[in-house]
Coordinates of C-alpha atoms and ligand atoms in Angstrom, one line a residue:
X214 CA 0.0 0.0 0.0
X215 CA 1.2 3.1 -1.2
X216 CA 1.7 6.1 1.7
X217 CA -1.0 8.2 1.0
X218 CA -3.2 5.1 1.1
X219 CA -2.1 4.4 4.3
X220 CA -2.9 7.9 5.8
X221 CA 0.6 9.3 6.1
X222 CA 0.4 11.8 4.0
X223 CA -2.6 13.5 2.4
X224 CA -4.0 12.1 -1.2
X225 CA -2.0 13.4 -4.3
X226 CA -4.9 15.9 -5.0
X227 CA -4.4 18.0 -2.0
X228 CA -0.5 18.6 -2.9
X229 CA -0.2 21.6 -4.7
X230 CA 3.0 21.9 -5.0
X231 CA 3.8 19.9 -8.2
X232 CA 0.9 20.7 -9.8
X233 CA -1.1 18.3 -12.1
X234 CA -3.6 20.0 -14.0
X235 CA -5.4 17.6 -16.1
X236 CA -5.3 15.1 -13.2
X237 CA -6.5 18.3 -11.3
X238 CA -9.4 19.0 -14.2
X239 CA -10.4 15.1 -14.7
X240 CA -10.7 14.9 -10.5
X241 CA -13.0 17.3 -10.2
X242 CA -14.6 16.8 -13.2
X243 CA -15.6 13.1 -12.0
X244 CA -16.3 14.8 -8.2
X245 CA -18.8 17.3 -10.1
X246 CA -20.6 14.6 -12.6
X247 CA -21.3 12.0 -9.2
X248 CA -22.9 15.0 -6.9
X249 CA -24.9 15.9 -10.3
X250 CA -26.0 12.4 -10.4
X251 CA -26.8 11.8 -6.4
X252 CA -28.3 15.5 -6.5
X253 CA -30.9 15.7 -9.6
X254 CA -34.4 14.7 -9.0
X255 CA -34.5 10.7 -10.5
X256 CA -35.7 10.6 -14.3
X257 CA -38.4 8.3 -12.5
X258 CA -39.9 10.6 -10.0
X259 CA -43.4 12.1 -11.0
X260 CA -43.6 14.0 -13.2
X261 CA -40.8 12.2 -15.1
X262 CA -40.7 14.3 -18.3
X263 CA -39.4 17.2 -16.8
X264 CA -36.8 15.2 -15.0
X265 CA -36.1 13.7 -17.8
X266 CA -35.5 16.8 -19.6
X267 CA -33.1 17.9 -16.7
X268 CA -31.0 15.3 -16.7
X269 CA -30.7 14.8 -20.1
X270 CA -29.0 18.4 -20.5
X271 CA -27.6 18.4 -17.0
X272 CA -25.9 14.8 -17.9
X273 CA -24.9 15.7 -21.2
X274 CA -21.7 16.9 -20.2
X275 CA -19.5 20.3 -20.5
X276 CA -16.7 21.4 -19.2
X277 CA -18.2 21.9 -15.6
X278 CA -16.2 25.2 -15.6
X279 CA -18.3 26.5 -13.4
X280 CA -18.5 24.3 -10.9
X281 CA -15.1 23.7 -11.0
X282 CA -14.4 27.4 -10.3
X283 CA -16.5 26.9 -7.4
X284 CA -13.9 24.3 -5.6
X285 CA -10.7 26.0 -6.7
X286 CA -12.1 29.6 -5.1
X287 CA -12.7 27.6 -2.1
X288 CA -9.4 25.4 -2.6
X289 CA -7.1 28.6 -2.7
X290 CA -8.4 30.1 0.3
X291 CA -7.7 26.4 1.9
X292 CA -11.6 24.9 1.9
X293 CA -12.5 21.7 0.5
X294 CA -14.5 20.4 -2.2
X295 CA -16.9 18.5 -0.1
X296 CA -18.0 21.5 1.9
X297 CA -19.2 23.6 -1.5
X298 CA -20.1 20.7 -3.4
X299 CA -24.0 21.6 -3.5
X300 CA -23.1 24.8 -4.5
X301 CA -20.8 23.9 -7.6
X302 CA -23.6 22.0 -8.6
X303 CA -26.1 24.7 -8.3
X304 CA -23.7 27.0 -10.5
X305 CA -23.9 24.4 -13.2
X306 CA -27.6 23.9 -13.1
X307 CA -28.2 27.7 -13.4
X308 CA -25.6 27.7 -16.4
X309 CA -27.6 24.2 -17.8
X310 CA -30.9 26.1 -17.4
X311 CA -29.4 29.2 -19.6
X312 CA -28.2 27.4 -22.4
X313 CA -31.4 25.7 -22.7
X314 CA -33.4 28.9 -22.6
X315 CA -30.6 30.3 -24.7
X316 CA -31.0 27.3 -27.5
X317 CA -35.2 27.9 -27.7
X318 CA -36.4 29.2 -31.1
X319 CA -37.5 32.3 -29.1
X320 CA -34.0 33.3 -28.5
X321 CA -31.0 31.7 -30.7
X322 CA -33.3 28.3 -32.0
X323 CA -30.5 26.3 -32.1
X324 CA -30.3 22.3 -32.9
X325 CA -27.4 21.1 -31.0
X326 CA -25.9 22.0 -27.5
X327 CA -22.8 19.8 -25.8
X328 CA -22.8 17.1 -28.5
X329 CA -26.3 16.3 -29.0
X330 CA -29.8 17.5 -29.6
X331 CA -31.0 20.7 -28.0
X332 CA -33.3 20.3 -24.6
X333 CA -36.6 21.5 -26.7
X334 CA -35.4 19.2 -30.0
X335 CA -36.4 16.3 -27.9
X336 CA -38.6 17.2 -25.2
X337 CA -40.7 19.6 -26.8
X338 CA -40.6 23.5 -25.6
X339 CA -42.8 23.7 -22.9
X340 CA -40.7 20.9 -20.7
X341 CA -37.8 22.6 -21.7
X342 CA -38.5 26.2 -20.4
X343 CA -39.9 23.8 -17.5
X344 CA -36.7 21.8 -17.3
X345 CA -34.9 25.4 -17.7
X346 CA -37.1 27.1 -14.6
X347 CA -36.7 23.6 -12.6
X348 CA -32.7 23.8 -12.7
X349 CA -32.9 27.5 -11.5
X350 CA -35.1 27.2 -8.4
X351 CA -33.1 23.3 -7.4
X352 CA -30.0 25.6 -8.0
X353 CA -30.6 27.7 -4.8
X354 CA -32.6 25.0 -3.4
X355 CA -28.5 23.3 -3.3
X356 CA -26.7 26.2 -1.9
X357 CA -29.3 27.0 1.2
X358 CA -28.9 23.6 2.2
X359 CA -24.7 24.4 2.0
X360 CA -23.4 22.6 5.2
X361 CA -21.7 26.5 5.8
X362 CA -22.5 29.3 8.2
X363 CA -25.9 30.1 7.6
X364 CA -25.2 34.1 7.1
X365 CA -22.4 33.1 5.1
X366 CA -24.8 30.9 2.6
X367 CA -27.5 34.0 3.0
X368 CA -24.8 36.2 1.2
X369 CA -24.1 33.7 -1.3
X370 CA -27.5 33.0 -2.7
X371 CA -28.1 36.8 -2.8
X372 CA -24.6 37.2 -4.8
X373 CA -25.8 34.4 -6.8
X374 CA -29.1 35.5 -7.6
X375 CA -27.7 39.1 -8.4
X376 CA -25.0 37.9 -11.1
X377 CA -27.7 35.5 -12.8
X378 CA -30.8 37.9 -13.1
X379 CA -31.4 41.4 -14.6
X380 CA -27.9 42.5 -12.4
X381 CA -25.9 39.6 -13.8
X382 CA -26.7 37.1 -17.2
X383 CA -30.0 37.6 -17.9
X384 CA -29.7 41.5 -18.5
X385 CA -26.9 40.7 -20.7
X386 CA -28.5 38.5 -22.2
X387 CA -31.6 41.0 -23.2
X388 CA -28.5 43.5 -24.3
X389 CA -27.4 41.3 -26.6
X390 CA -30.7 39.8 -27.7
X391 CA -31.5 43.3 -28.1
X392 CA -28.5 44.7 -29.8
X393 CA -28.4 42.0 -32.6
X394 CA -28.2 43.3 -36.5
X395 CA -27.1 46.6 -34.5
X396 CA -23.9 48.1 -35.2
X397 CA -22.9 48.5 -31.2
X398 CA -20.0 50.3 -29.6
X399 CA -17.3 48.8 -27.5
X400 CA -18.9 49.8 -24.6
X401 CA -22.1 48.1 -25.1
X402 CA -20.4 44.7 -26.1
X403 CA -18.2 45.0 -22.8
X404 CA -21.5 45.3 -20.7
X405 CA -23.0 42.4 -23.0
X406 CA -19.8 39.9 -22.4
X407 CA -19.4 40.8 -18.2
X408 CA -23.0 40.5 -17.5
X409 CA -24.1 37.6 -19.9
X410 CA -21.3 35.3 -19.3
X411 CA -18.6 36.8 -17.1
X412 CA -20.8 37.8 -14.0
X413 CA -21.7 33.9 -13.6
X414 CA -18.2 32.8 -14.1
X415 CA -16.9 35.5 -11.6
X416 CA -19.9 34.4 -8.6
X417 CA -18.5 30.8 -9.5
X418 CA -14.7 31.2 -7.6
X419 CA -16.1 34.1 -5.1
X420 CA -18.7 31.7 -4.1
X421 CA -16.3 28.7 -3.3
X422 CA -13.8 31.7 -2.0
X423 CA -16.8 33.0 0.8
X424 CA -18.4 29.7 1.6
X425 CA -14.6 28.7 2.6
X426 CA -14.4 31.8 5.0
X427 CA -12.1 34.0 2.5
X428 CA -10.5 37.5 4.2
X429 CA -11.9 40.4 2.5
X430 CA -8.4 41.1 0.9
X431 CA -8.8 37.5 -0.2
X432 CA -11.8 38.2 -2.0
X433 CA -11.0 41.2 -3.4
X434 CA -8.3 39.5 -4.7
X435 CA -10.7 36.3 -6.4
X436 CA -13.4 38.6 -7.5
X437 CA -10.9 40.7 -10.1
X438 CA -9.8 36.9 -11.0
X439 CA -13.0 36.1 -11.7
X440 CA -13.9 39.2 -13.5
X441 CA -11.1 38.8 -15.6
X442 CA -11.9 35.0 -16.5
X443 CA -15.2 35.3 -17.2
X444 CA -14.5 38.6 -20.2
X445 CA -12.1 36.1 -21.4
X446 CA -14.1 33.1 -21.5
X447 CA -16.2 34.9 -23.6
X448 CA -14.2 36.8 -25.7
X449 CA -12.5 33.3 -26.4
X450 CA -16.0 31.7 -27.0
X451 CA -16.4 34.3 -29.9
X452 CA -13.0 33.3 -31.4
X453 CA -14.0 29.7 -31.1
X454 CA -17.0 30.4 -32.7
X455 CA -15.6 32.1 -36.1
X456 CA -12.5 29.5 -36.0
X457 CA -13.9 26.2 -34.2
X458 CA -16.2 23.2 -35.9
X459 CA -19.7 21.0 -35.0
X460 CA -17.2 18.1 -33.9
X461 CA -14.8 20.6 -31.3
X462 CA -17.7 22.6 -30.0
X463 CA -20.7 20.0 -29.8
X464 CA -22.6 23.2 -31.2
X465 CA -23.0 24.8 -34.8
X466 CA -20.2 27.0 -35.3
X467 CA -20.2 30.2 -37.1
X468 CA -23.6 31.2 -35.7
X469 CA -22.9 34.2 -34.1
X470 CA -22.2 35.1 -37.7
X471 CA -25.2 34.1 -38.8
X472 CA -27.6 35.7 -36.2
X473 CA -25.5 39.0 -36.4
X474 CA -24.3 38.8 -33.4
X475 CA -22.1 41.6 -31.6
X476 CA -19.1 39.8 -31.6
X477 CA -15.1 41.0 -29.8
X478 CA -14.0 39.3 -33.6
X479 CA -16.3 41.1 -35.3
X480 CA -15.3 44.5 -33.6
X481 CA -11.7 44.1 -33.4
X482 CA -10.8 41.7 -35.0
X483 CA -9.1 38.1 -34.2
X484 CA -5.3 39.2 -33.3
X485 CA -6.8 42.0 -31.0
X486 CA -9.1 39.8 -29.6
X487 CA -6.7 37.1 -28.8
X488 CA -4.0 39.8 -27.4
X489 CA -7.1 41.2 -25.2
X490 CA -8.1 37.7 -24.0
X491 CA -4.1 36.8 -22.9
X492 CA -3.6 40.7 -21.5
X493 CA -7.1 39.8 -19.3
X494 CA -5.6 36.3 -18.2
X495 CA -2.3 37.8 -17.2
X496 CA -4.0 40.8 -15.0
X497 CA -5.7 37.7 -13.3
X498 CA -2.6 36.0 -12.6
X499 CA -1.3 39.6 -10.8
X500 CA -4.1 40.0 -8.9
X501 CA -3.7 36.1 -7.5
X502 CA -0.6 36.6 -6.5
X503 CA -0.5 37.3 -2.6
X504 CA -2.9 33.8 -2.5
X505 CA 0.6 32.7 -3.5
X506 CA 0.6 28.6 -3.7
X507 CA -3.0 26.9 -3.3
X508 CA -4.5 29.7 -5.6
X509 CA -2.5 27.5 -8.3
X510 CA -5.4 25.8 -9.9
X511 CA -7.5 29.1 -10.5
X512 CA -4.2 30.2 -12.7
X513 CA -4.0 27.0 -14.3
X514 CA -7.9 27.4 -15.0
X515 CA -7.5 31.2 -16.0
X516 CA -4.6 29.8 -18.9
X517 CA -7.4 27.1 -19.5
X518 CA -9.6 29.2 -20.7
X519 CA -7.7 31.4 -22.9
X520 CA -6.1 27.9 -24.9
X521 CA -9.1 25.5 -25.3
X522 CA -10.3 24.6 -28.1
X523 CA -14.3 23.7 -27.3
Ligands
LIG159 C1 -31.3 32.4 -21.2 C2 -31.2 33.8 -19.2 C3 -30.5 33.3 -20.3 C4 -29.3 33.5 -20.5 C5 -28.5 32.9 -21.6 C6 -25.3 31.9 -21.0 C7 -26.2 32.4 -22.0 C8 -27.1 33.5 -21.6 C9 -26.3 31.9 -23.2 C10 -25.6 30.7 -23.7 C11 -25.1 31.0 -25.1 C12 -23.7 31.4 -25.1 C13 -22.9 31.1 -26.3 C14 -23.2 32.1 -24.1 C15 -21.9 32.6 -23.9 C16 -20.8 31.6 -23.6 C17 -21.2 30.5 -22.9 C18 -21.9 30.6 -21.6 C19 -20.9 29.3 -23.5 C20 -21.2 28.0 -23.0 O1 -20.4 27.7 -21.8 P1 -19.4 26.5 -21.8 O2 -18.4 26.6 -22.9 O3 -20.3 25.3 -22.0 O4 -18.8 26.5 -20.4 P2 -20.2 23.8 -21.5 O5 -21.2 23.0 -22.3 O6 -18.8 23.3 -21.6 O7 -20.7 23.8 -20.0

């Protein structure tokens, strides 16, 4: 039996030092996809088409970026995955539930999302919006039951219900809705990119950061991290949307093209985009700096996002 079997010293996932990413990635990863499975309704509990539906996007797969942020904000300010677990999941259900709203013909009518067909493609649209509006309320169903300091949860699921309504993703997501076929300024696709996509990503690491009883300095120091990411992310997702293919993405490419969508690309360009997503990426490495060591995986997750290729 090997020592950290035996108890003598702790499992190769808690040593930061010689840092493993994709072991780090797939770890989680595998963590995430069981507490997704143990905490979804079963597809067999009345009324089983809706929790049919929600498992079926929920299970499909994804990064679990999301979630995955959650632990690591919680990791670098020394908490553990168990103890934000439910609340990693509910960041991935609210995300789940906005790609299926996102995919409806009301909004971008898309066929395929994470590989397959979209939530409404099989189950029709009224489950999905249901399955979509089922996700959102189990979401913060999760985090109140956080095994955490009950005013610490409090602030969480307010911070959380900020970044993902009119505060957070869904009034970017009316912007951009809004703004499409528009000629738009800079300004107005910023606001579009940090409240669509970036405010979820950036709730994601603060989260696991407060639920792990972060200083202030030490979330200060997660929130411009997460800020930072999440512009990227998206500003990356538009490059991978002019440059990737069906089989990378698991979605149709080119379709922000397509629907006229206010794109960094289509302002900027690619090479300014790209230089603007590594110059965001580095600003998040500066600010994680004084977390020094076990903030490791949220840098290895910021150079992540800026190199993937779905
Ligand atoms: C419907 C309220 C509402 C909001 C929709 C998030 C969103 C707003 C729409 C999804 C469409 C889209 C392209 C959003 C921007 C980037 C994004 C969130 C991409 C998907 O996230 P990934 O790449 O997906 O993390 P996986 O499948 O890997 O989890």
């Amino acid at each position: 039996m090997n020592e950290a079997r035996r108890g003598t010293v702790p499992p190769r996932s808690d040593i930061i030092t010689a840092f493993d990413f994709s072991a780090y990635l797939a770890e989680r990863r595998d963590l995430v996809d069981g507490a997704l499975d143990r905490l979804l309704p079963d597809e067999d509990r009345d009324p089983p088409s809706v929790h049919r539906a929600m498992r079926y996007s929920v299970m499909a797969g994804g990064k679990r970026l999301r979630p995955i942020l959650v632990i690591a904000g919680a990791e670098a300010v020394g908490g553990r995955a168990e103890t934000v677990m439910p609340t990693a999941c509910a960041l991935e259900l609210i995300h789940t539930y906005s790609l299926i709203h996102d995919d409806l013909p009301a909004m971008d009518d898309d066929d395929y999302r994470r590989g397959r067909l979209t939530n409404h493609k099989v189950f029709g649209q009224a489950i999905a919006i249901l399955a979509g509006d089922a996700l959102l309320t189990l979401a913060f169903e999760l985090i109140a039951g956080s095994p955490s300091d009950p005013r610490v949860i409090c602030e969480v699921v307010g911070a959380v219900a900020e970044a993902a309504g009119t505060r957070g993703m869904v009034g970017g997501q009316v912007v951009d809705i809004e703004s499409e076929g528009k000629t738009v300024s800079g300004q107005t696709l910023e606001y579009i990119h940090r409240h669509k996509t970036a405010a979820l990503i950036r709730v994601s690491l603060c989260s696991g950061a407060s639920l792990a009883g972060a200083t202030p300095a030490q979330t200060e120091a997660i929130r411009t991290a997460g800020e930072d990411l999440g512009l990227a992310f998206q500003i990356v997702d538009d490059i991978l949307d002019v440059e990737g293919s069906l089989a990378e993405l698991g979605k149709t490419a080119g379709s922000d093209e397509r629907k006229k969508k206010v794109t960094y690309p289509a302002l900027y360009g690619l090479e300014v985009s790209r230089a603007k997503a590594r110059e965001l990426i580095e600003h998040a490495h500066a600010a994680l700096a004084p977390l020094g060591l076990p903030a490791e995986p949220i840098r290895a997750l910021a150079s992540f996002i800026v190199e993937r290729k779905s």
